[in-house]
Short mmCIF file of C-alpha atoms in Angstrom, two decimals:
data_model
loop_
_atom_site.label_atom_id
_atom_site.label_comp_id
_atom_site.label_asym_id
_atom_site.label_seq_id
_atom_site.Cartn_x
_atom_site.Cartn_y
_atom_site.Cartn_z
CA MET A 17 128.45 68.07 150.43
CA ALA A 18 131.67 67.80 151.76
CA SER A 19 132.40 71.55 152.52
CA GLY A 20 128.84 71.72 154.07
CA ASN A 21 129.65 68.88 156.45
CA GLU A 22 132.94 70.43 157.45
CA GLU A 23 131.11 73.60 158.19
CA GLN A 24 128.96 71.93 160.37
CA LYS A 25 131.42 70.01 162.24
CA ILE A 26 133.43 73.43 162.92
CA GLU A 27 129.99 74.97 164.05
CA SER A 28 128.82 72.03 166.30
CA GLY A 29 132.30 72.06 167.45
CA SER A 30 132.78 75.64 168.87
CA ASN A 31 131.41 76.10 172.30
CA VAL A 32 132.11 80.33 172.13
CA VAL A 33 129.05 81.90 171.75
CA PRO A 34 129.50 85.36 170.19
CA GLN A 35 129.14 87.99 173.08
CA THR A 36 126.60 90.97 171.87
CA LYS A 37 126.99 93.00 175.00
CA PRO A 38 130.02 93.31 176.65
CA LYS A 39 130.40 91.66 180.47
CA LYS A 40 129.26 93.99 183.01
CA ASP A 41 132.81 94.94 184.70
CA TRP A 42 131.90 95.01 188.49
CA ILE A 43 135.74 95.71 189.46
CA LEU A 44 135.85 98.86 187.63
CA LEU A 45 132.77 99.72 189.02
CA SER A 46 132.98 99.07 192.60
CA LEU A 47 136.42 100.97 192.43
CA ARG A 48 134.95 104.11 191.25
CA VAL A 49 132.34 103.61 193.94
CA VAL A 50 135.33 103.56 196.45
CA THR A 51 136.78 106.51 195.04
CA PHE A 52 133.49 108.42 195.18
CA PHE A 53 133.20 107.68 198.60
CA ALA A 54 136.43 108.70 199.46
CA THR A 55 136.48 112.11 197.74
CA VAL A 56 133.31 113.17 199.13
CA SER A 57 134.58 111.96 202.89
CA ALA A 58 137.36 114.34 202.18
CA THR A 59 135.28 117.10 201.23
CA ILE A 60 132.77 116.80 203.86
CA VAL A 61 135.36 116.22 206.61
CA MET A 62 137.40 119.27 205.71
CA SER A 63 134.45 121.76 204.88
CA LEU A 64 133.06 120.92 208.72
CA ASN A 65 136.36 121.40 210.14
CA LYS A 66 135.98 124.08 212.97
CA GLN A 67 137.59 124.24 216.53
CA THR A 68 136.99 127.15 218.80
CA LYS A 69 139.12 127.53 221.91
CA ASN A 70 139.42 129.84 224.82
CA PHE A 71 142.93 131.37 225.33
CA VAL A 72 144.12 133.02 228.38
CA VAL A 73 145.43 136.53 226.69
CA ALA A 74 146.36 138.77 229.96
CA THR A 75 145.68 138.64 233.68
CA ILE A 76 144.52 141.51 235.45
CA GLY A 77 144.84 141.23 239.15
CA THR A 78 143.45 137.81 239.83
CA THR A 79 140.93 137.11 237.07
CA PRO A 80 142.50 135.72 233.59
CA ILE A 81 141.02 137.55 230.48
CA THR A 82 139.86 135.16 227.62
CA VAL A 83 139.54 135.13 224.49
CA PRO A 84 137.95 132.54 222.17
CA LEU A 85 139.60 131.93 219.00
CA THR A 86 138.16 129.67 216.41
CA ALA A 87 140.17 127.68 213.65
CA LYS A 88 138.44 127.49 210.71
CA PHE A 89 139.11 126.22 207.20
CA GLN A 90 138.05 129.10 205.24
CA HIS A 91 140.98 130.92 207.01
CA THR A 92 143.14 129.49 204.70
CA PRO A 93 142.84 129.63 200.93
CA ALA A 94 144.50 126.41 200.35
CA PHE A 95 142.04 124.41 202.29
CA VAL A 96 138.90 126.35 200.62
CA TYR A 97 140.80 125.04 197.22
CA PHE A 98 140.86 121.45 198.55
CA VAL A 99 137.02 121.41 199.42
CA VAL A 100 136.32 122.71 195.96
CA ALA A 101 138.63 120.25 194.06
CA ASN A 102 137.33 117.48 196.11
CA GLY A 103 133.82 118.48 195.36
CA ILE A 104 134.15 118.58 191.70
CA VAL A 105 135.95 115.52 191.55
CA SER A 106 133.37 113.84 193.35
CA VAL A 107 130.88 115.13 191.27
CA HIS A 108 132.78 113.79 188.03
CA ASN A 109 133.01 110.34 189.85
CA LEU A 110 129.17 110.44 190.31
CA VAL A 111 129.04 111.20 186.69
CA MET A 112 131.28 108.31 185.51
CA ILE A 113 129.49 105.91 187.78
CA ALA A 114 126.45 106.96 186.07
CA MET A 115 127.82 106.48 182.53
CA ASP A 116 128.91 103.28 183.46
CA ILE A 117 125.88 101.80 184.91
CA LEU A 118 123.76 103.48 181.94
CA GLY A 119 125.99 104.06 179.13
CA HIS A 120 125.90 100.77 177.57
CA LYS A 121 123.80 102.15 174.57
CA PHE A 122 126.38 104.85 173.70
CA HIS A 123 127.00 103.72 170.31
CA ASN A 124 129.87 106.06 169.43
CA ARG A 125 132.60 104.19 171.50
CA GLY A 126 135.09 106.34 169.82
CA LEU A 127 133.82 109.70 171.53
CA GLN A 128 133.23 107.85 174.79
CA LEU A 129 136.95 106.59 174.91
CA ALA A 130 137.96 110.48 174.22
CA LEU A 131 135.42 111.68 176.51
CA ILE A 132 136.12 109.57 179.37
CA ALA A 133 140.12 109.41 179.10
CA VAL A 134 140.28 113.51 178.85
CA LEU A 135 137.87 114.07 181.68
CA ASP A 136 139.62 111.79 183.95
CA THR A 137 143.08 113.13 183.07
CA MET A 138 141.65 116.55 184.16
CA ALA A 139 139.90 115.22 187.42
CA LEU A 140 143.14 113.23 188.00
CA ALA A 141 144.88 116.61 187.66
CA LEU A 142 142.55 118.66 189.89
CA ALA A 143 142.58 116.37 192.51
CA SER A 144 146.72 115.87 192.74
CA SER A 145 146.59 119.59 192.78
CA GLY A 146 144.32 120.00 195.54
CA ASP A 147 146.34 117.70 197.47
CA GLY A 148 149.54 119.29 197.06
CA ALA A 149 148.02 122.50 198.15
CA ALA A 150 146.39 121.19 201.29
CA THR A 151 149.61 118.86 202.80
CA ALA A 152 151.77 121.86 202.15
CA MET A 153 149.62 124.37 204.60
CA ALA A 154 148.89 121.10 206.79
CA GLU A 155 152.84 120.49 207.28
CA LEU A 156 153.09 124.44 207.96
CA GLY A 157 150.54 124.14 210.54
CA ARG A 158 152.15 121.52 212.32
CA ASN A 159 155.63 122.27 212.33
CA GLY A 160 155.77 126.06 211.62
CA ASN A 161 158.35 127.74 209.98
CA SER A 162 161.14 128.98 212.26
CA HIS A 163 163.23 131.03 209.52
CA ALA A 164 160.11 133.10 208.90
CA LYS A 165 158.80 133.42 212.29
CA TRP A 166 155.69 131.26 211.59
CA ASN A 167 154.20 129.60 214.67
CA LYS A 168 152.83 126.09 214.60
CA ILE A 169 148.98 126.13 215.26
CA CYS A 170 148.57 122.50 215.61
CA ASP A 171 149.48 122.17 219.39
CA ASN A 172 146.95 124.50 220.48
CA PHE A 173 144.44 123.53 217.83
CA GLU A 174 144.67 119.53 218.14
CA ALA A 175 141.11 118.43 216.98
CA TYR A 176 141.25 120.58 213.93
CA CYS A 177 144.41 119.50 212.92
CA ASN A 178 143.54 115.58 213.31
CA ARG A 179 140.19 115.99 211.39
CA GLY A 180 142.28 118.30 208.56
CA GLY A 181 144.86 115.26 208.98
CA GLY A 182 141.83 112.70 208.42
CA ALA A 183 140.37 114.49 205.32
CA LEU A 184 143.77 114.72 203.77
CA ILE A 185 144.31 110.77 204.21
CA ALA A 186 140.75 110.27 202.77
CA SER A 187 141.67 112.27 199.65
CA PHE A 188 144.93 110.35 199.13
CA ILE A 189 143.50 107.42 198.95
CA GLY A 190 140.73 108.72 196.50
CA LEU A 191 143.71 110.38 194.27
CA ILE A 192 145.76 106.63 194.09
CA LEU A 193 142.51 105.09 193.12
CA LEU A 194 141.50 107.47 190.52
CA LEU A 195 144.82 106.96 189.09
CA ILE A 196 144.30 103.00 189.02
CA VAL A 197 140.40 103.86 187.61
CA THR A 198 141.82 106.23 184.74
CA VAL A 199 144.17 103.66 183.72
CA MET A 200 141.90 100.62 184.28
CA SER A 201 138.83 102.38 181.92
CA ILE A 202 141.14 103.37 179.17
CA ASN A 203 142.13 99.83 178.79
CA LYS A 204 138.95 98.63 178.81
CA LEU A 205 137.63 100.95 176.47
CA LEU A 206 140.37 100.26 173.98
CA LYS A 207 139.81 96.47 174.66
CA LEU A 208 135.97 97.11 173.46
CA ASN A 209 136.64 99.04 170.64
CA ARG A 210 139.40 96.70 169.15
CA ASN A 211 136.47 94.32 169.29
CA MET B 104 152.78 113.63 158.14
CA ALA B 105 153.74 111.04 160.74
CA LYS B 106 157.58 112.97 160.39
CA THR B 107 156.08 116.19 160.84
CA SER B 108 153.96 114.98 163.97
CA ARG B 109 156.75 113.35 165.37
CA ILE B 110 159.04 116.79 165.27
CA CYS B 111 156.34 118.19 166.70
CA HIS B 112 156.34 115.86 169.65
CA LEU B 113 159.84 116.23 170.28
CA LEU B 114 159.71 119.96 170.24
CA LEU B 115 157.18 119.78 172.85
CA ARG B 116 158.96 117.32 175.00
CA PHE B 117 162.26 119.39 174.54
CA LEU B 118 160.29 122.65 175.54
CA ALA B 119 158.80 120.79 178.55
CA PHE B 120 162.43 119.74 179.78
CA SER B 121 163.39 123.40 179.25
CA ALA B 122 160.86 124.42 181.40
CA THR B 123 161.02 122.24 184.40
CA LEU B 124 165.18 122.90 184.16
CA SER B 125 164.79 126.53 184.56
CA ALA B 126 162.30 126.21 187.35
CA VAL B 127 164.88 124.17 188.93
CA ILE B 128 168.07 126.23 188.34
CA VAL B 129 165.86 129.80 189.34
CA MET B 130 164.57 128.07 192.70
CA VAL B 131 167.86 126.80 193.65
CA SER B 132 169.53 129.94 192.97
CA SER B 133 167.30 132.09 194.84
CA HIS B 134 168.70 133.27 198.10
CA GLU B 135 168.62 136.52 200.11
CA ARG B 136 170.03 138.13 203.40
CA ALA B 137 167.79 140.44 205.12
CA THR B 138 168.21 142.14 208.55
CA PHE B 139 165.43 142.27 210.65
CA PHE B 140 165.69 144.19 214.04
CA ASN B 141 169.29 143.30 214.27
CA VAL B 142 168.61 139.76 213.29
CA SER B 143 169.62 138.66 209.95
CA PHE B 144 168.31 135.78 208.39
CA GLU B 145 168.93 133.91 205.07
CA ALA B 146 166.01 133.16 202.80
CA LYS B 147 166.79 130.43 200.79
CA TYR B 148 164.46 127.39 199.36
CA THR B 149 165.65 125.04 202.24
CA THR B 150 163.99 126.58 204.46
CA SER B 151 160.54 125.49 203.48
CA PRO B 152 159.94 121.59 203.08
CA ALA B 153 157.20 122.36 200.14
CA LEU B 154 159.98 124.53 198.12
CA LYS B 155 162.45 121.23 198.93
CA TYR B 156 159.62 118.87 197.42
CA PHE B 157 159.29 121.71 194.34
CA VAL B 158 162.95 121.18 193.38
CA ILE B 159 163.05 117.60 193.92
CA ALA B 160 159.82 116.96 191.94
CA ASN B 161 160.86 119.39 189.24
CA SER B 162 164.28 117.65 188.99
CA VAL B 163 163.06 113.91 188.65
CA VAL B 164 161.18 115.34 185.97
CA THR B 165 163.60 117.06 183.96
CA VAL B 166 165.96 113.90 184.16
CA TYR B 167 162.96 111.77 182.61
CA GLY B 168 162.23 114.45 180.02
CA PHE B 169 166.03 114.47 178.79
CA LEU B 170 165.88 110.30 178.87
CA VAL B 171 162.67 110.31 176.73
CA LEU B 172 164.33 112.91 174.16
CA PHE B 173 166.58 110.21 173.28
CA LEU B 174 163.80 107.19 172.67
CA PRO B 175 163.86 105.93 169.10
CA ALA B 176 160.24 106.38 167.36
CA GLU B 177 159.15 102.93 167.21
CA SER B 178 160.24 101.18 170.31
CA LEU B 179 158.31 99.31 172.60
CA LEU B 180 158.72 101.66 175.41
CA TRP B 181 156.33 104.47 174.35
CA ARG B 182 153.59 102.38 176.28
CA LEU B 183 155.80 102.77 179.30
CA VAL B 184 156.23 106.39 178.40
CA VAL B 185 152.65 106.54 178.43
CA ALA B 186 151.97 105.58 181.81
CA MET B 187 155.16 107.48 183.54
CA ASP B 188 153.53 110.66 181.70
CA MET B 189 150.71 110.18 183.60
CA VAL B 190 152.29 109.56 186.87
CA LEU B 191 155.16 112.23 186.58
CA THR B 192 152.48 114.74 185.44
CA MET B 193 150.56 114.45 188.51
CA LEU B 194 153.64 114.67 190.68
CA LEU B 195 154.51 117.96 188.84
CA ILE B 196 151.12 119.12 189.27
CA SER B 197 151.18 118.47 193.27
CA SER B 198 154.69 119.94 193.32
CA LEU B 199 153.69 123.05 192.00
CA SER B 200 150.24 123.66 194.00
CA ALA B 201 152.47 122.92 197.41
CA ALA B 202 155.03 125.55 196.44
CA LEU B 203 152.09 127.77 195.41
CA ALA B 204 150.29 127.56 198.79
CA ILE B 205 153.46 128.49 200.37
CA ALA B 206 154.02 131.35 198.47
CA GLN B 207 150.47 132.57 198.93
CA VAL B 208 151.21 132.66 202.51
CA ALA B 209 154.89 134.19 202.29
CA LYS B 210 153.10 136.92 200.27
CA GLN B 211 149.63 138.08 202.08
CA GLY B 212 150.31 136.20 205.33
CA ASN B 213 147.61 134.77 207.15
CA ASN B 214 145.94 136.77 209.94
CA SER B 215 144.07 133.87 211.73
CA ALA B 216 147.32 132.35 212.29
CA ALA B 217 149.13 135.37 213.04
CA TRP B 218 151.59 134.23 210.01
CA LEU B 219 153.06 137.70 208.77
CA PRO B 220 154.11 138.12 205.04
CA ILE B 221 157.79 137.97 204.71
CA CYS B 222 157.95 139.26 201.01
CA GLY B 223 158.13 142.81 202.32
CA SER B 224 161.44 141.99 203.50
CA VAL B 225 162.79 139.50 200.63
CA PRO B 226 161.32 141.06 198.01
CA LYS B 227 164.24 139.72 195.45
CA PHE B 228 163.64 136.15 196.61
CA CYS B 229 159.93 136.49 195.94
CA ASN B 230 160.44 137.62 192.97
CA HIS B 231 162.67 134.56 192.23
CA ILE B 232 159.95 132.02 193.48
CA THR B 233 157.40 133.51 191.01
CA GLY B 234 159.54 133.00 188.07
CA ALA B 235 160.35 129.56 189.30
CA LEU B 236 156.47 128.93 189.68
CA ILE B 237 156.05 130.47 186.23
CA ALA B 238 158.30 128.20 184.51
CA SER B 239 157.05 125.20 185.97
CA PHE B 240 153.62 125.87 185.15
CA ILE B 241 154.43 125.97 181.72
CA GLY B 242 155.99 122.73 182.13
CA VAL B 243 152.75 121.33 183.61
CA ILE B 244 150.79 122.65 180.69
CA ILE B 245 152.96 121.56 178.28
CA TYR B 246 153.09 117.71 180.12
CA MET B 247 149.19 117.87 180.31
CA ILE B 248 148.96 118.40 176.32
CA LEU B 249 151.46 115.91 176.03
CA LEU B 250 149.59 113.42 178.02
CA LEU B 251 146.44 113.66 175.98
CA HIS B 252 148.61 113.51 173.00
CA SER B 253 150.41 109.88 174.26
CA ILE B 254 147.04 108.43 174.95
CA HIS B 255 145.93 109.35 171.68
CA SER B 256 148.78 108.75 169.34
CA VAL B 257 150.29 105.86 171.26
CA LEU B 258 147.24 103.77 171.97
CA ASP B 259 145.23 104.60 168.71
CA PRO B 260 147.46 103.21 166.09
CA LEU B 261 146.60 99.92 167.67
CA LEU B 262 142.96 100.81 167.17
CA LEU B 263 143.48 101.06 163.38
CA LYS B 264 145.94 97.94 162.97
CA LYS B 265 143.57 95.59 164.59
CA THR B 266 140.51 95.78 162.31
#
């Protein structure tokens, strides 16, 4: 009858197929992968940071006495904390990537949102604190502090400082990407929940 | 129920504002003069860039906290508040850890870099810095709680409205 014809007209005119599975979000996944690589490289570069150099301490007659001095990342507690924090954040990123790939069967979307949002925020806090501490110590090593009579060490251990600086840059990139990824994933999960 | 939640929220924000404000005041007012082998030096927060960053970050968060206290409950700006909360919490955490790293070197020195601890010569300055760090740490904890609460309350009612 008339209402049946109308229903048929509406159904044949609509082109939208109701989506049973949400589309895979490649942007978020690739950003998470890049963040993972950034934090992993920061961890590895800083943990392998070591430089040994010979210093002339005194001269007896004509022979100089050289003492080998080593700069290791373990000497500074802030760098140890930096390595540990970036390690934890990279493990967190790995778990989030696994959840992204394998987690579409997870039916409790509210719990998933809460878990991802809370864990991402905690990882953000951890990464930013590790970066802050390591930057402060790196700045102290490069410029010293004349008021406290702390001499700079970067003019003697150039390669150590450069490698540490590279690890810091990688970690900052990871931090900014982690912030973007956190906001995007909370947004995406809210849209999924709304539908 | 909503009113008690709002009062609780405002109380937490006021506590965070006062914590960061006291951190700024305590850090800025810390200075001590010490004589060290006939050379007198004054320990102030301006001698270290990390402590300056700590003061700047905490004052930015204090001003932000003061402005948010006056935001009306149903304004559309609360989503901006969530985003700013996240960014400013990150800033606060990184400034706290930078100041903590410097304070740890000042207290225990670094044997490998031949950096002597200075807390023995200026104990009052070190205690002042410790107090400022504790106040900022309380502010950080409250801001983390507020961040999780903002994510829940600002974005969650939108979930309930659109079912």
